[in-house]
mmCIF file with all atom_site columns, C-alpha atoms in Angstrom:
data_model
loop_
_atom_site.group_PDB
_atom_site.id
_atom_site.type_symbol
_atom_site.label_atom_id
_atom_site.label_alt_id
_atom_site.label_comp_id
_atom_site.label_asym_id
_atom_site.label_entity_id
_atom_site.label_seq_id
_atom_site.pdbx_PDB_ins_code
_atom_site.Cartn_x
_atom_site.Cartn_y
_atom_site.Cartn_z
_atom_site.occupancy
_atom_site.B_iso_or_equiv
_atom_site.pdbx_formal_charge
_atom_site.auth_seq_id
_atom_site.auth_comp_id
_atom_site.auth_asym_id
_atom_site.auth_atom_id
_atom_site.pdbx_PDB_model_num
ATOM 1   C CA . MET A 1 1   ? 18.106  -3.233  -0.523  1.00 0.00 ? 266 MET A CA 1
ATOM 2   C CA . HIS A 1 2   ? 16.519  0.152   0.041   1.00 0.00 ? 267 HIS A CA 1
ATOM 3   C CA . VAL A 1 3   ? 12.774  0.230   0.742   1.00 0.00 ? 268 VAL A CA 1
ATOM 4   C CA . VAL A 1 4   ? 11.020  3.599   0.899   1.00 0.00 ? 269 VAL A CA 1
ATOM 5   C CA . ILE A 1 5   ? 7.600   4.077   2.490   1.00 0.00 ? 270 ILE A CA 1
ATOM 6   C CA . PRO A 1 6   ? 6.421   7.619   1.659   1.00 0.00 ? 271 PRO A CA 1
ATOM 7   C CA . LEU A 1 7   ? 4.005   9.084   4.185   1.00 0.00 ? 272 LEU A CA 1
ATOM 8   C CA . PHE A 1 8   ? 1.464   11.834  3.714   1.00 0.00 ? 273 PHE A CA 1
ATOM 9   C CA . PRO A 1 9   ? -0.952  13.410  6.200   1.00 0.00 ? 274 PRO A CA 1
ATOM 10  C CA . ARG A 1 10  ? -3.868  11.082  7.057   1.00 0.00 ? 275 ARG A CA 1
ATOM 11  C CA . TYR A 1 11  ? -2.275  7.855   5.869   1.00 0.00 ? 276 TYR A CA 1
ATOM 12  C CA . THR A 1 12  ? -3.567  4.616   7.425   1.00 0.00 ? 277 THR A CA 1
ATOM 13  C CA . THR A 1 13  ? -1.076  3.291   9.958   1.00 0.00 ? 278 THR A CA 1
ATOM 14  C CA . LEU A 1 14  ? -1.344  -0.442  9.210   1.00 0.00 ? 279 LEU A CA 1
ATOM 15  C CA . ASP A 1 15  ? -0.954  0.230   5.484   1.00 0.00 ? 280 ASP A CA 1
ATOM 16  C CA . ALA A 1 16  ? 2.588   1.351   6.251   1.00 0.00 ? 281 ALA A CA 1
ATOM 17  C CA . ILE A 1 17  ? 3.482   -0.666  9.352   1.00 0.00 ? 282 ILE A CA 1
ATOM 18  C CA . GLY A 1 18  ? 2.123   -4.013  8.091   1.00 0.00 ? 283 GLY A CA 1
ATOM 19  C CA . PRO A 1 19  ? 4.497   -4.169  5.095   1.00 0.00 ? 284 PRO A CA 1
ATOM 20  C CA . TYR A 1 20  ? 7.277   -2.674  7.223   1.00 0.00 ? 285 TYR A CA 1
ATOM 21  C CA . GLU A 1 21  ? 7.079   -5.526  9.730   1.00 0.00 ? 286 GLU A CA 1
ATOM 22  C CA . VAL A 1 22  ? 7.483   -8.027  6.867   1.00 0.00 ? 287 VAL A CA 1
ATOM 23  C CA . LEU A 1 23  ? 10.092  -6.295  4.736   1.00 0.00 ? 288 LEU A CA 1
ATOM 24  C CA . ARG A 1 24  ? 12.378  -5.370  7.625   1.00 0.00 ? 289 ARG A CA 1
ATOM 25  C CA . PHE A 1 25  ? 13.247  -9.080  7.982   1.00 0.00 ? 290 PHE A CA 1
ATOM 26  C CA . ILE A 1 26  ? 14.684  -9.286  4.456   1.00 0.00 ? 291 ILE A CA 1
ATOM 27  C CA . PRO A 1 27  ? 18.454  -9.646  4.759   1.00 0.00 ? 292 PRO A CA 1
ATOM 28  C CA . ASP A 1 28  ? 20.257  -6.339  4.129   1.00 0.00 ? 293 ASP A CA 1
ATOM 29  C CA . ALA A 1 29  ? 16.970  -4.427  3.967   1.00 0.00 ? 294 ALA A CA 1
ATOM 30  C CA . GLU A 1 30  ? 17.173  -0.720  4.745   1.00 0.00 ? 295 GLU A CA 1
ATOM 31  C CA . ILE A 1 31  ? 13.768  0.849   5.269   1.00 0.00 ? 296 ILE A CA 1
ATOM 32  C CA . THR A 1 32  ? 13.168  4.581   5.114   1.00 0.00 ? 297 THR A CA 1
ATOM 33  C CA . PHE A 1 33  ? 9.992   6.360   6.118   1.00 0.00 ? 298 PHE A CA 1
ATOM 34  C CA . ALA A 1 34  ? 9.876   9.475   3.976   1.00 0.00 ? 299 ALA A CA 1
ATOM 35  C CA . ALA A 1 35  ? 7.827   12.582  4.708   1.00 0.00 ? 300 ALA A CA 1
ATOM 36  C CA . VAL A 1 36  ? 6.017   14.281  1.873   1.00 0.00 ? 301 VAL A CA 1
ATOM 37  C CA . GLU A 1 37  ? 5.452   17.351  4.020   1.00 0.00 ? 302 GLU A CA 1
ATOM 38  C CA . THR A 1 38  ? 6.610   18.031  7.564   1.00 0.00 ? 303 THR A CA 1
ATOM 39  C CA . ASP A 1 39  ? 7.701   15.651  10.292  1.00 0.00 ? 304 ASP A CA 1
ATOM 40  C CA . PRO A 1 40  ? 5.927   14.187  12.275  1.00 0.00 ? 305 PRO A CA 1
ATOM 41  C CA . VAL A 1 41  ? 3.379   12.828  9.825   1.00 0.00 ? 306 VAL A CA 1
ATOM 42  C CA . PRO A 1 42  ? -0.098  12.347  11.354  1.00 0.00 ? 307 PRO A CA 1
ATOM 43  C CA . ALA A 1 43  ? -2.043  9.191   10.597  1.00 0.00 ? 308 ALA A CA 1
ATOM 44  C CA . ASP A 1 44  ? -5.762  9.134   9.816   1.00 0.00 ? 309 ASP A CA 1
ATOM 45  C CA . SER A 1 45  ? -6.596  8.145   13.387  1.00 0.00 ? 310 SER A CA 1
ATOM 46  C CA . GLY A 1 46  ? -5.266  11.451  14.681  1.00 0.00 ? 311 GLY A CA 1
ATOM 47  C CA . ALA A 1 47  ? -3.706  9.608   17.608  1.00 0.00 ? 312 ALA A CA 1
ATOM 48  C CA . LEU A 1 48  ? -0.563  8.281   15.926  1.00 0.00 ? 313 LEU A CA 1
ATOM 49  C CA . ALA A 1 49  ? 2.267   9.870   14.001  1.00 0.00 ? 314 ALA A CA 1
ATOM 50  C CA . ILE A 1 50  ? 5.642   8.741   12.677  1.00 0.00 ? 315 ILE A CA 1
ATOM 51  C CA . THR A 1 51  ? 8.631   10.908  13.443  1.00 0.00 ? 316 THR A CA 1
ATOM 52  C CA . ASP A 1 52  ? 12.281  10.876  12.340  1.00 0.00 ? 317 ASP A CA 1
ATOM 53  C CA . THR A 1 53  ? 11.423  10.691  8.642   1.00 0.00 ? 318 THR A CA 1
ATOM 54  C CA . THR A 1 54  ? 13.575  11.565  5.646   1.00 0.00 ? 319 THR A CA 1
ATOM 55  C CA . PRO A 1 55  ? 12.424  14.392  3.338   1.00 0.00 ? 320 PRO A CA 1
ATOM 56  C CA . LEU A 1 56  ? 11.032  12.780  0.217   1.00 0.00 ? 321 LEU A CA 1
ATOM 57  C CA . ASP A 1 57  ? 12.907  15.180  -2.048  1.00 0.00 ? 322 ASP A CA 1
ATOM 58  C CA . GLU A 1 58  ? 16.224  13.827  -0.740  1.00 0.00 ? 323 GLU A CA 1
ATOM 59  C CA . ILE A 1 59  ? 15.574  10.310  -2.050  1.00 0.00 ? 324 ILE A CA 1
ATOM 60  C CA . GLU A 1 60  ? 16.643  9.966   -5.674  1.00 0.00 ? 325 GLU A CA 1
ATOM 61  C CA . THR A 1 61  ? 16.899  6.171   -5.973  1.00 0.00 ? 326 THR A CA 1
ATOM 62  C CA . CYS A 1 62  ? 15.560  3.102   -4.188  1.00 0.00 ? 327 CYS A CA 1
ATOM 63  C CA . ASP A 1 63  ? 14.742  -0.529  -4.840  1.00 0.00 ? 328 ASP A CA 1
ATOM 64  C CA . ILE A 1 64  ? 11.222  -0.774  -3.454  1.00 0.00 ? 329 ILE A CA 1
ATOM 65  C CA . VAL A 1 65  ? 8.457   1.771   -2.924  1.00 0.00 ? 330 VAL A CA 1
ATOM 66  C CA . VAL A 1 66  ? 5.449   1.012   -0.733  1.00 0.00 ? 331 VAL A CA 1
ATOM 67  C CA . VAL A 1 67  ? 2.713   3.656   -0.951  1.00 0.00 ? 332 VAL A CA 1
ATOM 68  C CA . PRO A 1 68  ? 0.169   3.335   1.873   1.00 0.00 ? 333 PRO A CA 1
ATOM 69  C CA . GLY A 1 69  ? -3.448  4.332   1.588   1.00 0.00 ? 334 GLY A CA 1
ATOM 70  C CA . GLY A 1 70  ? -5.724  6.368   3.811   1.00 0.00 ? 335 GLY A CA 1
ATOM 71  C CA . PRO A 1 71  ? -7.992  9.410   3.480   1.00 0.00 ? 336 PRO A CA 1
ATOM 72  C CA . GLY A 1 72  ? -4.965  11.515  2.559   1.00 0.00 ? 337 GLY A CA 1
ATOM 73  C CA . SER A 1 73  ? -4.507  9.509   -0.626  1.00 0.00 ? 338 SER A CA 1
ATOM 74  C CA . ARG A 1 74  ? -7.540  11.303  -2.041  1.00 0.00 ? 339 ARG A CA 1
ATOM 75  C CA . ALA A 1 75  ? -5.770  14.655  -1.753  1.00 0.00 ? 340 ALA A CA 1
ATOM 76  C CA . GLU A 1 76  ? -3.764  16.122  -4.614  1.00 0.00 ? 341 GLU A CA 1
ATOM 77  C CA . ASN A 1 77  ? -0.357  14.997  -3.280  1.00 0.00 ? 342 ASN A CA 1
ATOM 78  C CA . LYS A 1 78  ? 1.484   16.662  -6.168  1.00 0.00 ? 343 LYS A CA 1
ATOM 79  C CA . ARG A 1 79  ? 4.912   16.290  -4.587  1.00 0.00 ? 344 ARG A CA 1
ATOM 80  C CA . LEU A 1 80  ? 4.419   12.583  -4.016  1.00 0.00 ? 345 LEU A CA 1
ATOM 81  C CA . VAL A 1 81  ? 2.985   12.048  -7.487  1.00 0.00 ? 346 VAL A CA 1
ATOM 82  C CA . ASP A 1 82  ? 5.914   13.886  -9.107  1.00 0.00 ? 347 ASP A CA 1
ATOM 83  C CA . TRP A 1 83  ? 8.355   11.866  -6.992  1.00 0.00 ? 348 TRP A CA 1
ATOM 84  C CA . LEU A 1 84  ? 6.735   8.588   -8.067  1.00 0.00 ? 349 LEU A CA 1
ATOM 85  C CA . LYS A 1 85  ? 7.032   9.578   -11.724 1.00 0.00 ? 350 LYS A CA 1
ATOM 86  C CA . MET A 1 86  ? 10.724  10.218  -11.146 1.00 0.00 ? 351 MET A CA 1
ATOM 87  C CA . ILE A 1 87  ? 11.526  7.177   -9.005  1.00 0.00 ? 352 ILE A CA 1
ATOM 88  C CA . HIS A 1 88  ? 9.487   4.407   -10.649 1.00 0.00 ? 353 HIS A CA 1
ATOM 89  C CA . PRO A 1 89  ? 11.816  3.889   -13.644 1.00 0.00 ? 354 PRO A CA 1
ATOM 90  C CA . LYS A 1 90  ? 14.608  3.205   -11.131 1.00 0.00 ? 355 LYS A CA 1
ATOM 91  C CA . THR A 1 91  ? 12.817  0.779   -8.784  1.00 0.00 ? 356 THR A CA 1
ATOM 92  C CA . ARG A 1 92  ? 12.694  -2.988  -8.809  1.00 0.00 ? 357 ARG A CA 1
ATOM 93  C CA . TRP A 1 93  ? 9.079   -2.854  -7.610  1.00 0.00 ? 358 TRP A CA 1
ATOM 94  C CA . THR A 1 94  ? 6.649   -0.009  -7.004  1.00 0.00 ? 359 THR A CA 1
ATOM 95  C CA . THR A 1 95  ? 3.789   -1.080  -4.753  1.00 0.00 ? 360 THR A CA 1
ATOM 96  C CA . SER A 1 96  ? 0.699   0.194   -2.977  1.00 0.00 ? 361 SER A CA 1
ATOM 97  C CA . VAL A 1 97  ? -1.647  -0.793  -0.186  1.00 0.00 ? 362 VAL A CA 1
ATOM 98  C CA . CYS A 1 98  ? -5.366  -0.024  -0.191  1.00 0.00 ? 363 CYS A CA 1
ATOM 99  C CA . THR A 1 99  ? -6.088  3.444   -1.625  1.00 0.00 ? 364 THR A CA 1
ATOM 100 C CA . GLY A 1 100 ? -2.378  3.984   -2.192  1.00 0.00 ? 365 GLY A CA 1
ATOM 101 C CA . ALA A 1 101 ? -3.303  2.679   -5.638  1.00 0.00 ? 366 ALA A CA 1
ATOM 102 C CA . LEU A 1 102 ? -5.002  6.020   -6.282  1.00 0.00 ? 367 LEU A CA 1
ATOM 103 C CA . VAL A 1 103 ? -1.659  7.737   -5.801  1.00 0.00 ? 368 VAL A CA 1
ATOM 104 C CA . LEU A 1 104 ? 0.004   5.347   -8.257  1.00 0.00 ? 369 LEU A CA 1
ATOM 105 C CA . GLY A 1 105 ? -2.861  5.987   -10.642 1.00 0.00 ? 370 GLY A CA 1
ATOM 106 C CA . SER A 1 106 ? -2.464  9.745   -10.309 1.00 0.00 ? 371 SER A CA 1
ATOM 107 C CA . ALA A 1 107 ? 1.182   9.285   -11.301 1.00 0.00 ? 372 ALA A CA 1
ATOM 108 C CA . GLY A 1 108 ? 0.056   7.497   -14.476 1.00 0.00 ? 373 GLY A CA 1
ATOM 109 C CA . LEU A 1 109 ? 1.538   4.161   -13.397 1.00 0.00 ? 374 LEU A CA 1
ATOM 110 C CA . LEU A 1 110 ? -1.653  2.094   -13.671 1.00 0.00 ? 375 LEU A CA 1
ATOM 111 C CA . ASN A 1 111 ? -2.869  3.054   -17.136 1.00 0.00 ? 376 ASN A CA 1
ATOM 112 C CA . GLY A 1 112 ? -4.443  0.037   -18.799 1.00 0.00 ? 377 GLY A CA 1
ATOM 113 C CA . ILE A 1 113 ? -3.344  -2.523  -16.213 1.00 0.00 ? 378 ILE A CA 1
ATOM 114 C CA . ASP A 1 114 ? -5.090  -4.579  -13.528 1.00 0.00 ? 379 ASP A CA 1
ATOM 115 C CA . ALA A 1 115 ? -4.902  -3.214  -10.001 1.00 0.00 ? 380 ALA A CA 1
ATOM 116 C CA . ALA A 1 116 ? -6.305  -3.853  -6.539  1.00 0.00 ? 381 ALA A CA 1
ATOM 117 C CA . THR A 1 117 ? -7.513  -1.327  -3.994  1.00 0.00 ? 382 THR A CA 1
ATOM 118 C CA . HIS A 1 118 ? -10.129 -1.000  -1.254  1.00 0.00 ? 383 HIS A CA 1
ATOM 119 C CA . TRP A 1 119 ? -13.552 -2.359  -2.259  1.00 0.00 ? 384 TRP A CA 1
ATOM 120 C CA . ASN A 1 120 ? -15.366 0.896   -1.437  1.00 0.00 ? 385 ASN A CA 1
ATOM 121 C CA . PRO A 1 121 ? -17.370 1.655   -4.620  1.00 0.00 ? 386 PRO A CA 1
ATOM 122 C CA . LYS A 1 122 ? -16.235 5.295   -4.631  1.00 0.00 ? 387 LYS A CA 1
ATOM 123 C CA . VAL A 1 123 ? -12.601 4.209   -4.465  1.00 0.00 ? 388 VAL A CA 1
ATOM 124 C CA . VAL A 1 124 ? -13.085 1.616   -7.204  1.00 0.00 ? 389 VAL A CA 1
ATOM 125 C CA . GLU A 1 125 ? -14.716 4.195   -9.455  1.00 0.00 ? 390 GLU A CA 1
ATOM 126 C CA . ARG A 1 126 ? -11.891 6.663   -8.868  1.00 0.00 ? 391 ARG A CA 1
ATOM 127 C CA . LEU A 1 127 ? -9.314  3.982   -9.656  1.00 0.00 ? 392 LEU A CA 1
ATOM 128 C CA . LYS A 1 128 ? -11.045 3.308   -12.967 1.00 0.00 ? 393 LYS A CA 1
ATOM 129 C CA . GLU A 1 129 ? -11.101 7.033   -13.735 1.00 0.00 ? 394 GLU A CA 1
ATOM 130 C CA . LEU A 1 130 ? -7.324  6.986   -13.301 1.00 0.00 ? 395 LEU A CA 1
ATOM 131 C CA . GLY A 1 131 ? -7.002  4.390   -16.057 1.00 0.00 ? 396 GLY A CA 1
ATOM 132 C CA . ALA A 1 132 ? -6.695  1.130   -14.130 1.00 0.00 ? 397 ALA A CA 1
ATOM 133 C CA . ARG A 1 133 ? -8.770  -2.040  -14.417 1.00 0.00 ? 398 ARG A CA 1
ATOM 134 C CA . TYR A 1 134 ? -10.026 -2.888  -10.931 1.00 0.00 ? 399 TYR A CA 1
ATOM 135 C CA . VAL A 1 135 ? -9.538  -6.493  -9.834  1.00 0.00 ? 400 VAL A CA 1
ATOM 136 C CA . PRO A 1 136 ? -11.162 -7.652  -6.559  1.00 0.00 ? 401 PRO A CA 1
ATOM 137 C CA . ASP A 1 137 ? -8.101  -9.649  -5.470  1.00 0.00 ? 402 ASP A CA 1
ATOM 138 C CA . ARG A 1 138 ? -6.009  -9.162  -2.337  1.00 0.00 ? 403 ARG A CA 1
ATOM 139 C CA . VAL A 1 139 ? -2.773  -8.845  -4.304  1.00 0.00 ? 404 VAL A CA 1
ATOM 140 C CA . VAL A 1 140 ? -2.260  -8.071  -8.003  1.00 0.00 ? 405 VAL A CA 1
ATOM 141 C CA . VAL A 1 141 ? 1.215   -8.401  -9.514  1.00 0.00 ? 406 VAL A CA 1
ATOM 142 C CA . ASN A 1 142 ? 2.175   -6.879  -12.861 1.00 0.00 ? 407 ASN A CA 1
ATOM 143 C CA . GLU A 1 143 ? 5.659   -8.143  -13.665 1.00 0.00 ? 408 GLU A CA 1
ATOM 144 C CA . GLU A 1 144 ? 5.923   -6.241  -16.946 1.00 0.00 ? 409 GLU A CA 1
ATOM 145 C CA . HIS A 1 145 ? 5.412   -2.875  -15.268 1.00 0.00 ? 410 HIS A CA 1
ATOM 146 C CA . ARG A 1 146 ? 7.042   -3.935  -11.958 1.00 0.00 ? 411 ARG A CA 1
ATOM 147 C CA . ILE A 1 147 ? 3.971   -2.916  -9.984  1.00 0.00 ? 412 ILE A CA 1
ATOM 148 C CA . VAL A 1 148 ? 2.197   -4.682  -7.129  1.00 0.00 ? 413 VAL A CA 1
ATOM 149 C CA . THR A 1 149 ? -1.095  -3.407  -5.728  1.00 0.00 ? 414 THR A CA 1
ATOM 150 C CA . SER A 1 150 ? -3.097  -4.791  -2.832  1.00 0.00 ? 415 SER A CA 1
ATOM 151 C CA . ALA A 1 151 ? -6.573  -4.489  -1.381  1.00 0.00 ? 416 ALA A CA 1
ATOM 152 C CA . GLY A 1 152 ? -7.543  -2.792  1.858   1.00 0.00 ? 417 GLY A CA 1
ATOM 153 C CA . VAL A 1 153 ? -5.285  -2.381  4.897   1.00 0.00 ? 418 VAL A CA 1
ATOM 154 C CA . SER A 1 154 ? -4.544  -5.957  6.039   1.00 0.00 ? 419 SER A CA 1
ATOM 155 C CA . ALA A 1 155 ? -3.821  -7.056  2.459   1.00 0.00 ? 420 ALA A CA 1
ATOM 156 C CA . GLY A 1 156 ? -0.596  -5.075  2.682   1.00 0.00 ? 421 GLY A CA 1
ATOM 157 C CA . ILE A 1 157 ? 0.870   -7.882  4.781   1.00 0.00 ? 422 ILE A CA 1
ATOM 158 C CA . ASP A 1 158 ? -0.018  -10.419 2.075   1.00 0.00 ? 423 ASP A CA 1
ATOM 159 C CA . MET A 1 159 ? 1.514   -8.140  -0.533  1.00 0.00 ? 424 MET A CA 1
ATOM 160 C CA . ALA A 1 160 ? 4.741   -7.760  1.431   1.00 0.00 ? 425 ALA A CA 1
ATOM 161 C CA . LEU A 1 161 ? 5.085   -11.522 1.925   1.00 0.00 ? 426 LEU A CA 1
ATOM 162 C CA . ASP A 1 162 ? 4.612   -12.073 -1.808  1.00 0.00 ? 427 ASP A CA 1
ATOM 163 C CA . LEU A 1 163 ? 7.200   -9.391  -2.449  1.00 0.00 ? 428 LEU A CA 1
ATOM 164 C CA . ALA A 1 164 ? 9.613   -10.952 0.047   1.00 0.00 ? 429 ALA A CA 1
ATOM 165 C CA . ALA A 1 165 ? 9.408   -14.252 -1.819  1.00 0.00 ? 430 ALA A CA 1
ATOM 166 C CA . ARG A 1 166 ? 10.167  -12.535 -5.122  1.00 0.00 ? 431 ARG A CA 1
ATOM 167 C CA . LEU A 1 167 ? 13.099  -10.621 -3.643  1.00 0.00 ? 432 LEU A CA 1
ATOM 168 C CA . THR A 1 168 ? 14.618  -13.547 -1.739  1.00 0.00 ? 433 THR A CA 1
ATOM 169 C CA . ALA A 1 169 ? 13.143  -17.053 -1.790  1.00 0.00 ? 434 ALA A CA 1
ATOM 170 C CA . GLN A 1 170 ? 9.876   -18.671 -0.798  1.00 0.00 ? 435 GLN A CA 1
ATOM 171 C CA . MET A 1 171 ? 11.489  -20.287 2.237   1.00 0.00 ? 436 MET A CA 1
ATOM 172 C CA . THR A 1 172 ? 12.654  -16.905 3.492   1.00 0.00 ? 437 THR A CA 1
ATOM 173 C CA . ALA A 1 173 ? 9.190   -15.433 2.987   1.00 0.00 ? 438 ALA A CA 1
ATOM 174 C CA . GLU A 1 174 ? 7.658   -18.391 4.809   1.00 0.00 ? 439 GLU A CA 1
ATOM 175 C CA . ALA A 1 175 ? 10.144  -17.895 7.634   1.00 0.00 ? 440 ALA A CA 1
ATOM 176 C CA . ILE A 1 176 ? 9.149   -14.223 7.873   1.00 0.00 ? 441 ILE A CA 1
ATOM 177 C CA . GLN A 1 177 ? 5.482   -15.227 8.007   1.00 0.00 ? 442 GLN A CA 1
ATOM 178 C CA . LEU A 1 178 ? 6.283   -17.603 10.850  1.00 0.00 ? 443 LEU A CA 1
ATOM 179 C CA . ALA A 1 179 ? 8.449   -15.020 12.613  1.00 0.00 ? 444 ALA A CA 1
ATOM 180 C CA . ILE A 1 180 ? 5.554   -12.558 12.766  1.00 0.00 ? 445 ILE A CA 1
ATOM 181 C CA . GLN A 1 181 ? 3.113   -15.453 13.379  1.00 0.00 ? 446 GLN A CA 1
ATOM 182 C CA . TYR A 1 182 ? 0.842   -14.292 10.578  1.00 0.00 ? 447 TYR A CA 1
ATOM 183 C CA . ASP A 1 183 ? -1.798  -17.022 10.688  1.00 0.00 ? 448 ASP A CA 1
ATOM 184 C CA . PRO A 1 184 ? -5.168  -15.241 10.349  1.00 0.00 ? 449 PRO A CA 1
ATOM 185 C CA . GLN A 1 185 ? -8.113  -17.009 11.962  1.00 0.00 ? 450 GLN A CA 1
ATOM 186 C CA . PRO A 1 186 ? -10.751 -14.261 12.220  1.00 0.00 ? 451 PRO A CA 1
ATOM 187 C CA . PRO A 1 187 ? -13.931 -14.916 14.202  1.00 0.00 ? 452 PRO A CA 1
ATOM 188 C CA . PHE A 1 188 ? -16.083 -13.933 11.203  1.00 0.00 ? 453 PHE A CA 1
ATOM 189 C CA . ASP A 1 189 ? -15.842 -14.819 7.529   1.00 0.00 ? 454 ASP A CA 1
ATOM 190 C CA . CYS A 1 190 ? -16.822 -11.459 6.053   1.00 0.00 ? 455 CYS A CA 1
ATOM 191 C CA . GLY A 1 191 ? -13.521 -9.809  5.195   1.00 0.00 ? 456 GLY A CA 1
ATOM 192 C CA . SER A 1 192 ? -14.413 -9.122  1.571   1.00 0.00 ? 457 SER A CA 1
ATOM 193 C CA . PRO A 1 193 ? -17.574 -7.819  -0.113  1.00 0.00 ? 458 PRO A CA 1
ATOM 194 C CA . ASP A 1 194 ? -18.397 -11.168 -1.720  1.00 0.00 ? 459 ASP A CA 1
ATOM 195 C CA . LYS A 1 195 ? -18.564 -12.732 1.755   1.00 0.00 ? 460 LYS A CA 1
ATOM 196 C CA . ALA A 1 196 ? -20.446 -9.954  3.533   1.00 0.00 ? 461 ALA A CA 1
ATOM 197 C CA . THR A 1 197 ? -24.168 -9.230  3.472   1.00 0.00 ? 462 THR A CA 1
ATOM 198 C CA . GLU A 1 198 ? -25.414 -5.941  2.096   1.00 0.00 ? 463 GLU A CA 1
ATOM 199 C CA . ASP A 1 199 ? -26.226 -4.807  5.640   1.00 0.00 ? 464 ASP A CA 1
ATOM 200 C CA . VAL A 1 200 ? -22.654 -5.492  6.754   1.00 0.00 ? 465 VAL A CA 1
ATOM 201 C CA . GLN A 1 201 ? -21.273 -3.676  3.723   1.00 0.00 ? 466 GLN A CA 1
ATOM 202 C CA . GLN A 1 202 ? -23.444 -0.654  4.427   1.00 0.00 ? 467 GLN A CA 1
ATOM 203 C CA . ARG A 1 203 ? -22.418 -0.639  8.088   1.00 0.00 ? 468 ARG A CA 1
ATOM 204 C CA . ALA A 1 204 ? -18.757 -0.792  7.047   1.00 0.00 ? 469 ALA A CA 1
ATOM 205 C CA . LEU A 1 205 ? -19.215 2.233   4.816   1.00 0.00 ? 470 LEU A CA 1
ATOM 206 C CA . GLU A 1 206 ? -20.925 4.062   7.690   1.00 0.00 ? 471 GLU A CA 1
ATOM 207 C CA . LEU A 1 207 ? -17.972 3.261   9.972   1.00 0.00 ? 472 LEU A CA 1
ATOM 208 C CA . LEU A 1 208 ? -15.564 4.553   7.372   1.00 0.00 ? 473 LEU A CA 1
ATOM 209 C CA . GLY A 1 209 ? -17.700 7.696   7.288   1.00 0.00 ? 474 GLY A CA 1
ATOM 210 C CA . SER A 1 210 ? -16.546 10.818  5.540   1.00 0.00 ? 475 SER A CA 1
ATOM 211 C CA . ALA A 1 211 ? -12.966 9.540   5.541   1.00 0.00 ? 476 ALA A CA 1
ATOM 212 C CA . THR A 1 212 ? -13.862 7.082   2.737   1.00 0.00 ? 477 THR A CA 1
ATOM 213 C CA . VAL A 1 213 ? -10.619 5.203   3.475   1.00 0.00 ? 478 VAL A CA 1
#
């Protein structure tokens, strides 16, 4: 099973690595990090980069696509968008994490369907402009269109576990969850806008700053 994670400048690291750490445990999984531009591909932090990538143009088929988010997802990304238009009819599932949904939307893959993304109001508005119906869930699965979208950053792990269950079996997905000891017990219960005060939401947007995820 071939999984491709296409990277673009200023992607968010956990958006890519979170799903990778789950999906790499699927039996017979082959995971490729693909570079839209040059290698190495810098993350949004500026401190991390992934090297040894495969040129995106060399990948003509795959089973799974995982598009990460990050500030770079707001760029034009024409090569990635064109590649998604080409590859999606051939995939078993095309997926996104966080603002990666904007890239799927730019490729016309979310027209008229429910989709998740980061809660940032500017991101939500842009997603709607691209034809999707925003849903404030961590993971949204559209079986008819073979698309899975997830909310911000950490939700990519949830998405990948759901995907692992669909590709293998629930027991295997549960075993992967145990293997990576994914048992979130955060010190605060404010990981989504409906749980956070307005002050916390505003502070989060300030921390995100001009990057706007």
